[in-house]
Structure formats: C-alpha cells, structure tokens
mmCIF file of C-alpha atoms in Angstrom:
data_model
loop_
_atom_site.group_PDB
_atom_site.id
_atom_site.type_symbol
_atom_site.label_atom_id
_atom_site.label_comp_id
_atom_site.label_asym_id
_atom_site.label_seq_id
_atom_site.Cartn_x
_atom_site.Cartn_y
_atom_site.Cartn_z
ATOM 1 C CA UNK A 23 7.735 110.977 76.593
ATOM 2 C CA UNK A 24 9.992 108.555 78.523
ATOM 3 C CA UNK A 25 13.841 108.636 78.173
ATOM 4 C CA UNK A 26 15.800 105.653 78.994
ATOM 5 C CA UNK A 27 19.002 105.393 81.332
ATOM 6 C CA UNK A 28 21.816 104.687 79.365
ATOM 7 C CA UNK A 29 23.240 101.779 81.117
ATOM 8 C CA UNK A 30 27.079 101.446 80.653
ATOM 9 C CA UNK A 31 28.307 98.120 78.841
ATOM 10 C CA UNK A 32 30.052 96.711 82.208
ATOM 11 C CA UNK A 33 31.923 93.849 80.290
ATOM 12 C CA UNK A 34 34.946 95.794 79.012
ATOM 13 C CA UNK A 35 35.722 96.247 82.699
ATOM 14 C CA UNK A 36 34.997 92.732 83.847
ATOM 15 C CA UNK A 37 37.583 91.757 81.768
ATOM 16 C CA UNK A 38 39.731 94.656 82.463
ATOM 17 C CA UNK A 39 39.936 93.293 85.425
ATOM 18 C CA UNK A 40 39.878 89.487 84.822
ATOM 19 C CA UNK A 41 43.167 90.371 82.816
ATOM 20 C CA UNK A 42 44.621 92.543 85.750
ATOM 21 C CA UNK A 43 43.852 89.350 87.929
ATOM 22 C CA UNK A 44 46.287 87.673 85.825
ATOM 23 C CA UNK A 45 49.079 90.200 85.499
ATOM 24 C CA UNK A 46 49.063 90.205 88.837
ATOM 25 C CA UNK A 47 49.371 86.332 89.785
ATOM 26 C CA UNK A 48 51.257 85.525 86.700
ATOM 27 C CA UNK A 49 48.730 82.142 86.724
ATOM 28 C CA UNK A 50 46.564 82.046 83.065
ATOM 29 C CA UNK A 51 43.952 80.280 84.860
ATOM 30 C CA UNK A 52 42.922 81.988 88.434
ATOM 31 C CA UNK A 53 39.934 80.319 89.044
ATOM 32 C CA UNK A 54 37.396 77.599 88.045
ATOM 33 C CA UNK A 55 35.408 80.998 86.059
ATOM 34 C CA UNK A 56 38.167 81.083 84.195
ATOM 35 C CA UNK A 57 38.360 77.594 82.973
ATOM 36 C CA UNK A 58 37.144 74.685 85.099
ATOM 37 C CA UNK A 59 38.213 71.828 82.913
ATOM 38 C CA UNK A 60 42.135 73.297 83.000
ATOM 39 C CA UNK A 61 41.929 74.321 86.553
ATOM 40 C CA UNK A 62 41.112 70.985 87.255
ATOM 41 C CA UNK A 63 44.034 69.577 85.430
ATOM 42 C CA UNK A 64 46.546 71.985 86.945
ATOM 43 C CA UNK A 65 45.422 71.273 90.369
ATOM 44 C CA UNK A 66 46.014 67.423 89.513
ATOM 45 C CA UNK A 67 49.677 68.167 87.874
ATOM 46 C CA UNK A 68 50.262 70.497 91.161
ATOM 47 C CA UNK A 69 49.510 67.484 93.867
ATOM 48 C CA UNK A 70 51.627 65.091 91.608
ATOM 49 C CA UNK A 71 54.286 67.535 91.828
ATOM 50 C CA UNK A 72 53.844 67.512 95.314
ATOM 51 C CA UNK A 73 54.076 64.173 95.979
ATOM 52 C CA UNK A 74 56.943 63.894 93.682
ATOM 53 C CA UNK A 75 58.894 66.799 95.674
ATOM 54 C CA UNK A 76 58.264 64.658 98.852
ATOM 55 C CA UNK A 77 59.371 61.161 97.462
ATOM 56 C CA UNK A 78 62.889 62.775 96.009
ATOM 57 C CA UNK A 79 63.231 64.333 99.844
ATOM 58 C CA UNK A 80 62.505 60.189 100.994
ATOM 59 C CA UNK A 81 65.025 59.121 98.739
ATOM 60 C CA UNK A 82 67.807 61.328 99.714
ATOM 61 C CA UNK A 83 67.175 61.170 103.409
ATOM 62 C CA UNK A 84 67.309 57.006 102.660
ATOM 63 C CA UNK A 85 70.828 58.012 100.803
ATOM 64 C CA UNK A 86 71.911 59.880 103.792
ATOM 65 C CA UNK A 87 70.938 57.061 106.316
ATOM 66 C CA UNK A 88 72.963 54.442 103.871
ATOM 67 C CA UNK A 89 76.236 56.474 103.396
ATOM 68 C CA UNK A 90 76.691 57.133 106.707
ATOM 69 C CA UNK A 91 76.602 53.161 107.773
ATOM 70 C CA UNK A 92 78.138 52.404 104.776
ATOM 71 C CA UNK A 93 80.811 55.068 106.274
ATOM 72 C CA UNK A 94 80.864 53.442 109.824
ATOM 73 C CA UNK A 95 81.199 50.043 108.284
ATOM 74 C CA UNK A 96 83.758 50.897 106.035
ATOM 75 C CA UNK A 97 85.843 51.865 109.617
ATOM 76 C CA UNK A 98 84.436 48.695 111.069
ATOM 77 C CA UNK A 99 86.258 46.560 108.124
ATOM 78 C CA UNK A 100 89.587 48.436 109.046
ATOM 79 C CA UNK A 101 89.010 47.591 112.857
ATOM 80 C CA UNK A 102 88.775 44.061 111.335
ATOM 81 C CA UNK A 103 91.928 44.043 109.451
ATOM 82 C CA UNK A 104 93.891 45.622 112.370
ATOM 83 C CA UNK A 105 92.459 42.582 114.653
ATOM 84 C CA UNK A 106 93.560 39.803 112.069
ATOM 85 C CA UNK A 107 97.071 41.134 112.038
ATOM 86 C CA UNK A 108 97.364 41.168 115.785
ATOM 87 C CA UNK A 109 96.238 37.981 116.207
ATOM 88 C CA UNK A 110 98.653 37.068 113.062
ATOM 89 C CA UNK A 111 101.188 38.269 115.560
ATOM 90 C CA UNK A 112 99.843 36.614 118.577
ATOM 91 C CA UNK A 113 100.193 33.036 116.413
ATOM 92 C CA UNK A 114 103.752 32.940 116.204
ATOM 93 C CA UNK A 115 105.957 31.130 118.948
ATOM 94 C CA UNK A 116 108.584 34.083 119.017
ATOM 95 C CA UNK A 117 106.018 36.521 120.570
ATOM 96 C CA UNK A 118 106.414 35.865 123.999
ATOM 97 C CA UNK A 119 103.192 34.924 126.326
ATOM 98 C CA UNK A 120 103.347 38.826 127.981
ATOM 99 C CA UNK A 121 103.489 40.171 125.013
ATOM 100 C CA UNK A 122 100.403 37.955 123.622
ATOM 101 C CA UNK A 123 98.306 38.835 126.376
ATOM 102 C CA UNK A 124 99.439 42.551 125.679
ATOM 103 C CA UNK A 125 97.913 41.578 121.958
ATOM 104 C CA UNK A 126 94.874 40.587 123.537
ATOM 105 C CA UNK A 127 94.278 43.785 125.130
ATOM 106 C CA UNK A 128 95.067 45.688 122.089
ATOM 107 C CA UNK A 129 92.124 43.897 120.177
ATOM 108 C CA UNK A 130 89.890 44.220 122.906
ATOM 109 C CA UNK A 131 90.049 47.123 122.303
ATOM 110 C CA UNK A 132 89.689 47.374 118.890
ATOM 111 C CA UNK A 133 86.895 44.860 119.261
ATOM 112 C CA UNK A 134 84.834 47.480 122.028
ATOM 113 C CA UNK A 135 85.290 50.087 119.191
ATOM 114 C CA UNK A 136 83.700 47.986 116.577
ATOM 115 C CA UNK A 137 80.941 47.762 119.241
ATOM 116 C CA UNK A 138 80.846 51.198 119.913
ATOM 117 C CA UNK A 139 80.586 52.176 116.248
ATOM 118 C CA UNK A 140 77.830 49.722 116.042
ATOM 119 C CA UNK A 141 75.583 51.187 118.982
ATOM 120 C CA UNK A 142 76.364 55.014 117.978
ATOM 121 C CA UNK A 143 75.767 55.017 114.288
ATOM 122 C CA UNK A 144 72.477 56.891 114.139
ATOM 123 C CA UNK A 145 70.314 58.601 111.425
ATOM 124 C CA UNK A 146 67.377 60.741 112.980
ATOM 125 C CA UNK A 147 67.819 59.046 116.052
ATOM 126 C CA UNK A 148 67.633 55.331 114.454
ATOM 127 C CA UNK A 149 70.405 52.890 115.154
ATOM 128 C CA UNK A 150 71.772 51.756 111.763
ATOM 129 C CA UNK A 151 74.070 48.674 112.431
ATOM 130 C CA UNK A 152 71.891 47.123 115.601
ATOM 131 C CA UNK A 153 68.501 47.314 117.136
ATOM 132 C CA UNK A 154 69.081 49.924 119.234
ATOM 133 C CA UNK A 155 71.920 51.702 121.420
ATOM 134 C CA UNK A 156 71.892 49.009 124.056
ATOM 135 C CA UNK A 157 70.576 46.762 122.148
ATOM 136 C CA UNK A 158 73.253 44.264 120.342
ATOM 137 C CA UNK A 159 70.127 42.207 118.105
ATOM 138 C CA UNK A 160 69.767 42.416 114.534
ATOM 139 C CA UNK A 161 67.997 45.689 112.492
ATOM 140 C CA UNK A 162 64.443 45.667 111.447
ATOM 141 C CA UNK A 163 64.676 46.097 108.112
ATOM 142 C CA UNK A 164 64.223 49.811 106.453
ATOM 143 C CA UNK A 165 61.443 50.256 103.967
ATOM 144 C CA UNK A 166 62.311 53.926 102.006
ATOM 145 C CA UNK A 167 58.884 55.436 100.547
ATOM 146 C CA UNK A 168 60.468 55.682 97.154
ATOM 147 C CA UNK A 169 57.462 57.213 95.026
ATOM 148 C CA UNK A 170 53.636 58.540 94.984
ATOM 149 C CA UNK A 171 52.158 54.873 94.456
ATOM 150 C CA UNK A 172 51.840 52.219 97.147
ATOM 151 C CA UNK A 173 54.353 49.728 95.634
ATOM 152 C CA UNK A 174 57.187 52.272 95.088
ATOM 153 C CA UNK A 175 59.246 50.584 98.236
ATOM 154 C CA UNK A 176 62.467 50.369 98.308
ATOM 155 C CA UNK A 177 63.816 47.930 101.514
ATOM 156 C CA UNK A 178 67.110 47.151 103.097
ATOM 157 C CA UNK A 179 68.208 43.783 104.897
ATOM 158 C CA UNK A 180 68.582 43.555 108.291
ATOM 159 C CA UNK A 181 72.325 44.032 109.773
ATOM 160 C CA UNK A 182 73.396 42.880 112.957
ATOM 161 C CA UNK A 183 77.193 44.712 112.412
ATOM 162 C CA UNK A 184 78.660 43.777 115.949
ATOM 163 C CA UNK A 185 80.783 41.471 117.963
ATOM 164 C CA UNK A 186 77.676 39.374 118.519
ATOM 165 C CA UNK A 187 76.575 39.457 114.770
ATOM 166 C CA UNK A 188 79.760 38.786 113.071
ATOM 167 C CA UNK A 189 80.601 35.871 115.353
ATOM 168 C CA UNK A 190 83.614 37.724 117.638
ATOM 169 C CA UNK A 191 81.473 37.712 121.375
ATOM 170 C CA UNK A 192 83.925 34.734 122.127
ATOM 171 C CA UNK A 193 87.506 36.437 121.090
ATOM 172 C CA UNK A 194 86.219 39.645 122.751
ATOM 173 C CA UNK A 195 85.879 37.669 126.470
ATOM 174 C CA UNK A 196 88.642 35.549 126.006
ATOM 175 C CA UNK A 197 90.489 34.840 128.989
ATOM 176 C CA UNK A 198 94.191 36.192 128.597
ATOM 177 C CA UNK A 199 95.803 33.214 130.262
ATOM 178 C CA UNK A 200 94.596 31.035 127.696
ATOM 179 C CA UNK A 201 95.609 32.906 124.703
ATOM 180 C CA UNK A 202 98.222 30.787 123.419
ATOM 181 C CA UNK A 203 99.850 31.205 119.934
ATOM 182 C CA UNK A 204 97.083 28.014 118.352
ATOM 183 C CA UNK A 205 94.518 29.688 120.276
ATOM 184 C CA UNK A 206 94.960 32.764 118.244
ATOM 185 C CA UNK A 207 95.628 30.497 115.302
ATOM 186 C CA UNK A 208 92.056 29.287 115.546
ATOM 187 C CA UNK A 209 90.580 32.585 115.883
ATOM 188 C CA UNK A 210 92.156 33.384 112.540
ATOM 189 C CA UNK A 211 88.940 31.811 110.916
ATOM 190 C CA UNK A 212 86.486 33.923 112.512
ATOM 191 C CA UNK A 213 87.849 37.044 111.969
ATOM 192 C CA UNK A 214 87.638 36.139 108.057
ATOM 193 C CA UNK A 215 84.171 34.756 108.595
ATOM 194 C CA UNK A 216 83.424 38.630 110.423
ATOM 195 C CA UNK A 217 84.981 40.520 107.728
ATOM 196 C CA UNK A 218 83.002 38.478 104.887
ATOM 197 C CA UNK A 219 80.125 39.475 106.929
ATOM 198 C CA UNK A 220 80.948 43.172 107.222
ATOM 199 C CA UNK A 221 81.594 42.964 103.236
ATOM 200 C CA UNK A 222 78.240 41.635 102.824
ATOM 201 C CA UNK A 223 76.954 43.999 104.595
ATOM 202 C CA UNK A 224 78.769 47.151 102.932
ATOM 203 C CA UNK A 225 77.400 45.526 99.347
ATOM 204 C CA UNK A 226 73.819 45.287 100.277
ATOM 205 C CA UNK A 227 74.135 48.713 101.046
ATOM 206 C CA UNK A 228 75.883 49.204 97.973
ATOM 207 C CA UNK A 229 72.877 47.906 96.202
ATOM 208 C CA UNK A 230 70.369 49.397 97.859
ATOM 209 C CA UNK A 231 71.905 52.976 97.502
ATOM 210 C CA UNK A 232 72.199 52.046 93.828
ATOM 211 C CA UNK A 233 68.291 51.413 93.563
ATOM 212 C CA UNK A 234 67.947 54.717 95.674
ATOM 213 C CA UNK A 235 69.690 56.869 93.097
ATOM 214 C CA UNK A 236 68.104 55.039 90.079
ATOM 215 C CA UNK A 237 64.885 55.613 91.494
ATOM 216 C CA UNK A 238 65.117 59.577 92.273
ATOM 217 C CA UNK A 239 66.712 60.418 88.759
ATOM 218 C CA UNK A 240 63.042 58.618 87.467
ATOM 219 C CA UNK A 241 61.679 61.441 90.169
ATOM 220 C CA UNK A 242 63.165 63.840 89.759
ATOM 221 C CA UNK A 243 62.514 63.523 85.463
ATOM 222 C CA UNK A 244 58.982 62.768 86.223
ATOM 223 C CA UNK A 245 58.745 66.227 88.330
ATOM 224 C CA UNK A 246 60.147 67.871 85.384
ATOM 225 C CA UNK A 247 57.657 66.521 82.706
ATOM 226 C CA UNK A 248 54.930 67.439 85.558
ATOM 227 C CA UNK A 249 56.301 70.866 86.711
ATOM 228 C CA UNK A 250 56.642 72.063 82.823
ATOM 229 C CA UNK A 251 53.164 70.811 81.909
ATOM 230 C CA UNK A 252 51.500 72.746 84.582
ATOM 231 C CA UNK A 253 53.336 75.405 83.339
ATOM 232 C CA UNK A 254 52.407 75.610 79.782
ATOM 233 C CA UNK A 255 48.537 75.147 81.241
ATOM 234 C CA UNK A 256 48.590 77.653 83.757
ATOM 235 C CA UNK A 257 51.617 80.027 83.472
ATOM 236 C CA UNK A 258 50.763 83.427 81.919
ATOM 237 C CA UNK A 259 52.034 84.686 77.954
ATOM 238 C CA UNK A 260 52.541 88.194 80.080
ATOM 239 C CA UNK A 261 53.197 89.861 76.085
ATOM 240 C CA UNK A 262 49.927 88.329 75.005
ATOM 241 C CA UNK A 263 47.922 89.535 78.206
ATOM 242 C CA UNK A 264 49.245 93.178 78.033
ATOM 243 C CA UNK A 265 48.164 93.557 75.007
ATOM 244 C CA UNK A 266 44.679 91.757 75.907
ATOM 245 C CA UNK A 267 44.993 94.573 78.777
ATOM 246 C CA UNK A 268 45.529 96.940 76.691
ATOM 247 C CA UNK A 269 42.419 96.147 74.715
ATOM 248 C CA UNK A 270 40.191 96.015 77.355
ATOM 249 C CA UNK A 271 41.502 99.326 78.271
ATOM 250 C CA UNK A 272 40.267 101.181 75.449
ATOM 251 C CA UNK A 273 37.413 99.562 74.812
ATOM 252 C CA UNK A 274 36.524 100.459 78.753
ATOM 253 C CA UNK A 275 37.512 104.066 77.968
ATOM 254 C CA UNK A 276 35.687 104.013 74.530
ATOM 255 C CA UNK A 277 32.794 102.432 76.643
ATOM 256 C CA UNK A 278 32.739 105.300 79.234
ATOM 257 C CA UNK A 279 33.388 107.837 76.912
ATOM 258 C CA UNK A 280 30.102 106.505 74.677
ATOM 259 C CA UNK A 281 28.070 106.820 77.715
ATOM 260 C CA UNK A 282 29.238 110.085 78.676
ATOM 261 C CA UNK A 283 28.348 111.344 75.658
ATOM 262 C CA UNK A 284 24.142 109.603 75.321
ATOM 263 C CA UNK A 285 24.097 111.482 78.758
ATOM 264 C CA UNK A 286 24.581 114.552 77.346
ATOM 265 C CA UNK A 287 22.330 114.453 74.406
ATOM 266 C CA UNK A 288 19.752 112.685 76.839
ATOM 267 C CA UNK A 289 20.437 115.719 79.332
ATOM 268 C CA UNK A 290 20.024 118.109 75.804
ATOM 269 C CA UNK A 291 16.836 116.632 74.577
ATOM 270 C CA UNK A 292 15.009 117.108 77.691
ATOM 271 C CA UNK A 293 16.605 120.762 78.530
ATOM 272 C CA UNK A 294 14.565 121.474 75.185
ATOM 273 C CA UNK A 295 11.715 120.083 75.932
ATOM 274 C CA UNK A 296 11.282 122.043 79.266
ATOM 275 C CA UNK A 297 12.164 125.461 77.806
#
C-alpha cells in the first residue's frame, strides 16, 4: 500500500503575501503580475506627471527671469524721468551755462546707471536687457519650454534696454561746452522716444508674463487630473486590503492546520499497519 504526501495548498500564502506586498507599498498594483494592462497605464499617467512637474518648474523660472527685468526696467523708466527733468532745467535761459554743464554731469550719470542696470541684470547668469555684460547689442530672444509637447513655446522679443538701444549714446558723450539751453531743448525728443521704448519694453514683458501664468494654471490643472487618476488606479483601499489580509490569513492557518491534521492520520494509519 502506498500513502501519498499531503502537499499543502501554497496559494493562501501567495496571496498572503501578494496582499502584504501591498500594505506595505500602499501601491494596488506592484507589479506587471499584478495587472499588466493597469501597470501600464499608471506608468504612462506617472511620466506625464513628470513632465508636467518639470514644465510648471520652466514656467516659473521664465516668471522669475521676467519680473526681475521687468523690475530693473521699471528703475530704468525712473532714471528716464529724472533725465527729462534735468534737461527740462538745462532748457531754460535763467540756468546759467555752469550750472548747465553741472546738469550735464548729473545725467551722465544717471545715463551710466541706466547702463549699468542694463549690463548687470542677470537670471542664471543670462543678461536680460543686452547681449551680454560687455556687450551693449540687442537680446536673443528667450524661448520658455512651456509644456510636454514640442509646440508648447512660449518666446519673448528681443530688448536692447540701453543708452545705445533707446537712442541716448549721443546725449551720454555730449560735449559740456556745447550744451546750450536749445541743445538740451532738442534732446527733449529723444528722451521721450527712450522712454516709449522702455514702455514697450516693460509691456511685452507684461504680455509675455501674462501667457506664462495662463499657461502654468492649464499645468498645473492638467497635473491634478493626472496625479488623481493615477491615484484611483494604483493607490491602495488599505480597509479593503486588511480585510483581504485578513482572509488570506485564515484561510493560510485553516490551510496549515488541514495539513497538520492528514499528517497525523497518515502517520496513524501506517503506525497500525506496522504493529
């Protein structure tokens, strides 16, 4: 007579432990065993999410770069108004020729500071308002990565915000003997053709910060939709999988305890048989 083995039902703890697995990561779906087809779909939401988290960081670093020559500007435009009222002083025949020429230095001045601001205003180590530090030529224009697809570019004009690009390179070497009250007259007219400039300038901004923001609310509700989508495909009920542990549990114990028990009649039957 042969007796068989009992073999011990090993799927109550295979899923004892698949169930564990999940406790323990808080994830529904662990790996593609599990369930390829949503595995598959969570990994998909997860690198959209991704690329979503990085294109909100592009927009506000773009935001950043914008408000702080939109800042610089803004003190550029003052510079600007200071200079017109000088030379509004300069124009009249009761200011004496000293004191014009003493004018003249004062907005020299000013004018080197509007260079200065123009040559130092840096994001990341990128001139905003000219091509570079020692460099007086117009910007490149920026192009801000403004979403996951290829076309989601948002650009800025170029800006040339110094002496040279808003027409002042003359008024800034002019020769102090000259300077005569219709000589300061005439430069009247540029400085309003410089602060026009400036003002263009400071709205372009203006609108391109405004496209910034539009466009990382739509990111930032597009990472939402994706974010909670994964999670209702991959985030674990934790009172549903208790009790699922809990199941497994007994049935592992009842499992164990069934095969504990066909040992010992097995062990019973053949004691008998040998005595």
């Amino acid at each position: 007579m042969q007796i068989n083995n009992v073999q011990l039902d090993q799927s109550p703890y295979l899923n004892l432990n698949q169930s564990l697995n999940r406790i323990s990561s808080g994830k529904e779906i662990n790996s593609a065993a599990d369930n390829a087809a949503s595995l598959s779909i969570s990994d998909k939401l997860r690198t959209e999410a991704s690329g979503l988290t990085q294109s909100i960081d592009n927009v506000n670093s773009a935001l950043a770069s914008l408000q702080i020559a939109d800042k610089s500007i803004s003190e550029q435009s003052n510079i600007l108004d200071n200079v017109k009222e000088k030379l509004l002083q300069a124009s009249t025949d009761t200011t004496s020729q000293e004191g014009r020429e003493q004018i003249l230095t004062e907005i020299k001045d000013l004018l080197k500071n509007f260079d200065n601001i123009a040559s130092s205003t840096k994001y990341n180590d990128q001139t905003l308002l000219q091509k570079a530090s020692d460099d007086q030529a117009e910007t490149v224009g920026q192009q801000f990565q403004a979403g996951t697809s290829t076309d989601d570019i948002i650009e800025t004009q170029t800006v040339q915000s110094n002496t040279v690009g808003v027409g002042l390179e003359n008024l800034l070497n002019q020769d102090p003997s000259s300077f005569d009250a219709s000589t300061a007259r005439a430069y009247l007219g540029d400085i309003d053709t410089a602060l026009t400039r400036v003002n263009d300038y400071r709205g372009e901004l203006g609108s391109t910060q405004n496209q910034l923001q539009s466009s990382g609310r739509n990111l930032f509700s597009q990472y939402t939709s994706t974010t909670a989508a994964n999670s209702t495909l991959s985030d674990l009920d934790y009172s549903k999988e208790i009790s699922n542990f809990n199941k497994q549990n007994i049935l592992a114990q009842i499992g164990a305890y069934g095969a504990a028990q066909s040992s010992n009649i097995n062990q019973n039957i053949v004691t008998r048989l040998l005595t």
